[in-house]
Short mmCIF file of C-alpha atoms in Angstrom, two decimals:
data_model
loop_
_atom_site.label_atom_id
_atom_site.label_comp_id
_atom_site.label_asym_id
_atom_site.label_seq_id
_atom_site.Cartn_x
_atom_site.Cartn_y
_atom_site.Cartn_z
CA UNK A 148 -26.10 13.79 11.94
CA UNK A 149 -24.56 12.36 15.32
CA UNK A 150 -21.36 11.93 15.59
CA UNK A 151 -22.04 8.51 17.08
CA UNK A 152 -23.88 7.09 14.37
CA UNK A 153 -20.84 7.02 12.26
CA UNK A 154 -19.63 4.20 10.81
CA UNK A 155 -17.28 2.58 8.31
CA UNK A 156 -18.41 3.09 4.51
CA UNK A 157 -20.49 6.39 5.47
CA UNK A 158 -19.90 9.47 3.97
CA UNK A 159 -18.88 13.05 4.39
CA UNK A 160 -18.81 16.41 2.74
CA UNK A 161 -15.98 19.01 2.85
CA UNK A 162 -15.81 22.12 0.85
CA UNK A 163 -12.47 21.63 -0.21
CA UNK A 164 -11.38 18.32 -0.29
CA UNK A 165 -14.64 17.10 -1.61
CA UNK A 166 -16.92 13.86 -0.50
CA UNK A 167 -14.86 11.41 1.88
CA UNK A 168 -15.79 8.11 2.66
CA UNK A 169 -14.68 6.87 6.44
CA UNK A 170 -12.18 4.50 5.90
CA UNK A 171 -12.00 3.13 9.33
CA UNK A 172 -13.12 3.99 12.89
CA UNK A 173 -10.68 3.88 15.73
CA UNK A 174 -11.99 3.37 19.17
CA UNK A 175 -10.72 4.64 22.16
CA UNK A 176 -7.62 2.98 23.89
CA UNK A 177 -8.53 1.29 27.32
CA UNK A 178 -6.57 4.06 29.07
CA UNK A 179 -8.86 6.36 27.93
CA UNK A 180 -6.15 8.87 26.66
CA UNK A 181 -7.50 8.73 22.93
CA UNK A 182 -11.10 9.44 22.08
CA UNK A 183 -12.75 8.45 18.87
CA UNK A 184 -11.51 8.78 15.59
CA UNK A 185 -12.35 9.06 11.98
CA UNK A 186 -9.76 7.88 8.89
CA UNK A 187 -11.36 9.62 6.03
CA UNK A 188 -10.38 9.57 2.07
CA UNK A 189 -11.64 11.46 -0.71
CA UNK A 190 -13.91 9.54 -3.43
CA UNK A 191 -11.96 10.81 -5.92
CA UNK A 192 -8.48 9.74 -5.55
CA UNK A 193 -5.21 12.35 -6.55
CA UNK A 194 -2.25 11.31 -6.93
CA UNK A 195 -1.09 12.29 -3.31
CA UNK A 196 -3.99 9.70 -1.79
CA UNK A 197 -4.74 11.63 0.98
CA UNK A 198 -6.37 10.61 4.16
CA UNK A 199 -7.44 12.46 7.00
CA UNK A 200 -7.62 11.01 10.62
CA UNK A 201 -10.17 13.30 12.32
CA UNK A 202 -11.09 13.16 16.23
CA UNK A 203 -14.26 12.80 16.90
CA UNK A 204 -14.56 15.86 19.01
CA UNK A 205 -12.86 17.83 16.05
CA UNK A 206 -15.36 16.45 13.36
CA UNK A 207 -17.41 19.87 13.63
CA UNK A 208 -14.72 22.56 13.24
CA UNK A 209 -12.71 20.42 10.78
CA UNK A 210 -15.25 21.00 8.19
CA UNK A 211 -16.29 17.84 7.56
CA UNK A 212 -20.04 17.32 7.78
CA UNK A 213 -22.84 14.69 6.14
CA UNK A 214 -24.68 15.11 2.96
CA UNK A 215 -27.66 17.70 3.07
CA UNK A 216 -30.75 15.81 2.73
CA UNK A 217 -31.96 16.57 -0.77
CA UNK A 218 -35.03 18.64 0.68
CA UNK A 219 -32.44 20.72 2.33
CA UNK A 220 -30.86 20.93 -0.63
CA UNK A 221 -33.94 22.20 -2.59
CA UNK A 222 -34.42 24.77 -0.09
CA UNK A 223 -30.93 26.21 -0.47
CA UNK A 224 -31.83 26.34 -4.06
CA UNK A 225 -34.85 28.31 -3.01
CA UNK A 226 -33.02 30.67 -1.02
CA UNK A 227 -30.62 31.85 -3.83
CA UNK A 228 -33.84 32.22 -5.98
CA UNK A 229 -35.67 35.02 -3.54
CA UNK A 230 -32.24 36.02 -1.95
CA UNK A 231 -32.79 37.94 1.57
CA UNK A 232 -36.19 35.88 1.76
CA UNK A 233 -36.99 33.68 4.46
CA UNK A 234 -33.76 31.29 4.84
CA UNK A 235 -32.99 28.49 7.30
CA UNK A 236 -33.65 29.34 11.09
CA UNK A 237 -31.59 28.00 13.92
CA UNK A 238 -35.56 26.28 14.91
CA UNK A 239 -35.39 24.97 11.45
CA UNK A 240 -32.10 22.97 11.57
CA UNK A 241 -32.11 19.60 12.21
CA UNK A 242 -28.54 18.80 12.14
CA UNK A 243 -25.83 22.38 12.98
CA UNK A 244 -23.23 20.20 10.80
CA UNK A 245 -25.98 21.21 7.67
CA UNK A 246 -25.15 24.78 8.52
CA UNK A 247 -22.04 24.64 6.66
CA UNK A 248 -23.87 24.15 3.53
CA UNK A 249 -26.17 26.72 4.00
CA UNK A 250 -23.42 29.20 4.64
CA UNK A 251 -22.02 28.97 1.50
CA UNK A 252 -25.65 29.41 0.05
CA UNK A 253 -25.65 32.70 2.05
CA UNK A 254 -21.73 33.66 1.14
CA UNK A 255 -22.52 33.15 -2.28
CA UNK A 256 -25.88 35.27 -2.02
CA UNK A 257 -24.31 37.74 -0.76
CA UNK A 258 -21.39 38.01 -3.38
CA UNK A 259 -23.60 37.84 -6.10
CA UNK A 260 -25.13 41.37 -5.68
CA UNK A 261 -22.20 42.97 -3.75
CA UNK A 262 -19.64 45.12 -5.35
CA UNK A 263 -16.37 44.19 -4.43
CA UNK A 264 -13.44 44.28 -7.00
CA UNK A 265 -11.87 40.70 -8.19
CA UNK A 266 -8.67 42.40 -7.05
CA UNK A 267 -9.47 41.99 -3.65
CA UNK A 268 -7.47 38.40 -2.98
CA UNK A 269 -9.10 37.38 0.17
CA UNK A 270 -12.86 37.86 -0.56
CA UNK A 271 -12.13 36.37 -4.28
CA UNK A 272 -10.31 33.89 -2.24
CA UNK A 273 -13.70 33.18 -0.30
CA UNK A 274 -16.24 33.57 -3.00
CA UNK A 275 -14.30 30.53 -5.03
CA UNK A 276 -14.29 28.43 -1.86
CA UNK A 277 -17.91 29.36 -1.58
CA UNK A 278 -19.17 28.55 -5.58
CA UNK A 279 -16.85 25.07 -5.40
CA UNK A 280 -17.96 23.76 -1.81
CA UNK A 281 -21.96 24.81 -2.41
CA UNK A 282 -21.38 23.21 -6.17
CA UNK A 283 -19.67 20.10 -5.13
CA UNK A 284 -22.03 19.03 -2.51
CA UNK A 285 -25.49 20.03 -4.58
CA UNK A 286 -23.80 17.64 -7.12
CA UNK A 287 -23.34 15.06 -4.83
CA UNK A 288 -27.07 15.41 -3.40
CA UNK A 289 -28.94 15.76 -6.83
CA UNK A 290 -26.02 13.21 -8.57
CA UNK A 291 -25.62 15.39 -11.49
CA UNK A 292 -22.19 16.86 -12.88
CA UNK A 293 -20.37 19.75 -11.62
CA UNK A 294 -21.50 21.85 -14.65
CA UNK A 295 -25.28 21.17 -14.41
CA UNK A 296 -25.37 21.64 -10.90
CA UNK A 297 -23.16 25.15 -11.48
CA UNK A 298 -25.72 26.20 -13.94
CA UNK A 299 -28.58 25.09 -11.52
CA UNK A 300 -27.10 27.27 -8.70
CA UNK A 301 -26.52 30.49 -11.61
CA UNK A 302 -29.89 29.89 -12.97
CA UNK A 303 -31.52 30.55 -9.33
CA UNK A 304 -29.05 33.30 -7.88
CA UNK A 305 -31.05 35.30 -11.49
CA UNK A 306 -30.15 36.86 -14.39
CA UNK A 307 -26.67 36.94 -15.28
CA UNK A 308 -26.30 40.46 -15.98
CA UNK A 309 -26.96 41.52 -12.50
CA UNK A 310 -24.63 39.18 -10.63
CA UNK A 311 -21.05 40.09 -10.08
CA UNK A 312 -18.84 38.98 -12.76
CA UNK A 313 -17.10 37.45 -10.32
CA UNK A 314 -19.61 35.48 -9.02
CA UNK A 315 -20.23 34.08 -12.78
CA UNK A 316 -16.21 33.04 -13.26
CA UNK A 317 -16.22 31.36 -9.66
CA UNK A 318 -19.50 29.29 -10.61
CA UNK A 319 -17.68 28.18 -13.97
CA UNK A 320 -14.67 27.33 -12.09
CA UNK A 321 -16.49 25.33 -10.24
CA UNK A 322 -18.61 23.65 -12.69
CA UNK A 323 -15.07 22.60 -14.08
CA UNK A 324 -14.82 18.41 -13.85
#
């Protein structure tokens, strides 16, 4: 996805704040001081109503990136089935903004058979952001609920009794509506 083809009404994916619609796009002043910019806010409203204003030249390290295609998608679903298998080359990628997705396939691979301790804040810390931002944006590309998708993502990482426990309580947490 280029950032120029952006428009009003299009969407985006974060892993923590969730699918965000572009509100409005600002142009750049005449002076030239101000580039492009993006007002964003989440599909699903909280109370606060927050809204992010992005810069277009920030849109890539902000975390904010389009929808996979549902191909991709499939693939990433592949990937957690055969683990250290073949996964997405940098030839392969047709958008570096898709990356992001496929990171969190490979965080949560990787978490899944590793033996770290729940006590360990930071990479608990990481593995949640992983399961709900990999979660949230499979349910958005299949449009199913958080807790089918979850359970779609479990049922191809394998059996349950091999995966870290912690693994299992981050996918339920974020199969949670």
């Amino acid at each position: 996805m280029k950032k120029e083809k952006l428009a009003n009404g299009d969407l985006l994916y974060h892993p923590i704040h969730g699918l965000c619609r572009i509100e409005r796009v600002t142009r750049p002043s005449p002076s030239g001081q101000e580039g492009l910019s993006y007002s964003l806010v989440p599909k699903i409203t909280a109370r606060m109503k927050s809204r992010f204003v992005i810069a277009a030249k920030d849109l890539e390290i902000s975390g904010f990136h389009g929808l996979v295609p549902r191909s991709e998608a499939n693939k990433i679903l592949r990937y957690l089935k055969v683990g250290n298998g073949k996964s997405r080359s940098a030839a392969d990628s047709s958008s570096n903004l898709q990356d992001q997705a496929w990171g969190l396939a490979r965080a949560l691979q990787t978490f899944a058979y590793d033996k770290f301790e729940a006590k360990d804040q930071r990479k608990r810390q990481a593995l949640e952001r992983s399961a709900k931002g990999l979660v949230g944006e499979l349910s958005c590309v299949f449009k199913l609920t958080l807790k089918k998708t979850a359970d779609r993502v479990l049922k191809n990482l394998g059996h349950a009794s091999r995966i870290n426990p912690s693994v299992l309580s981050a996918l339920a947490l974020a199969g949670e509506d």
